[in-house]
Amino acid sequence: MRRFRRLRASEEMRSLVRETRLSKSELIYPVFAAEGENIKNPVDSMPGIYQWSPDRIGEELDRVAESGIAGVLIFGIPAHKDETASEAYSENGVTQRTVRYIREKYPHLLIIADVCLCEYTSHGHCGVVCGHEIVNDKTLPLLAKMAVSLADAGADIIAPSDMMDGRVAAIREALDGAGHVNTPIMSYSAKFASGYYSPFRDAAQSAPSFGDRRTYQMDPANGREALREIADDIDEGADMVMVKPALAYLDVLRSARDRFDLPIAAYNVSGEYSMVKAAAANGWIDEKRIVLENLTAIKRAGADIIITYHALDAAEWINE
Ligand code: PBG
Ligand code: ZN
């Protein structure tokens, strides 16, 4: 008889034959940097997550630095929003100041800068709006400016999340033109129009004031199209690509892993986090067990890099 149970007899034996292991060095923690002073503002829909002003964000970054994870993904929340997202590319914007601060005080943390206009526009869309249209080609130069200004501030990796066509090429050209030839682009290539982002929109104050994001983010039904989006971003010069959300799109992650050879990131998004936290708070699930199972599933499906709000907790639970 074939006895699979022989290799399951003890934790030592199971560990010996384990196919997938989590490591702190592949985890990235999202951080929200808000304009203002003395702010540590809890995000109600995301227990444990806060908005931080530049004078206090060090409290959170100390924890990140001690945790041993790879780095942070920075989202800025400006005080002033307008039609052209001017704070997104202003030298003294809250995001730029925060990136400079991290670069100076935490030289070993990787800084990934999210590049998108929605936190900075008065209407909350990820691009320039004319009438009710989100205009692709007018958005590209603004994204390119934002990318350059965050690279100037010291970001290690530029991560465009807007889903405009042609943005990777536009950003690559602008970075190169500004002398940032060595700054990689991690593109949110397969980003779906997902209900799982709603807690994030509270955290980042970036909900669209009209309509939704379905004319630029992908239809959740389209797995093959996701592979075309990824292939196109690679052609345009992406150094790493991303699938987002992670858990409801593990099939996309697996197909991408099988087809492409560059590093693939998966974003375990806000709604995925909030559902786990809510169920755990009710005592319905074992939080540690569920988080490690979810992260292992994301890795098993093919992710090299996992962006997750659970990163600091997970780092305490992972011993590698
Ligand atoms: C901004 C952006 C979003 C997320 C990351 N970058 C929200 C959105 O597209 O509406 C979602 C992250 C999360 O839900 O954790 N474009
Ligand atoms: Zn956006």
Coordinates of C-alpha atoms and ligand atoms in Angstrom, one line a residue, residues 116-118 126 161, ligand 2:
C116 CA -1.3 56.5 -8.4
L117 CA -3.4 59.7 -8.3
C118 CA -6.5 58.6 -6.4
C126 CA -6.7 57.2 -10.4
S161 CA -1.2 51.0 -9.3
Ligands
ZN2 ZN -5.6 54.8 -7.6

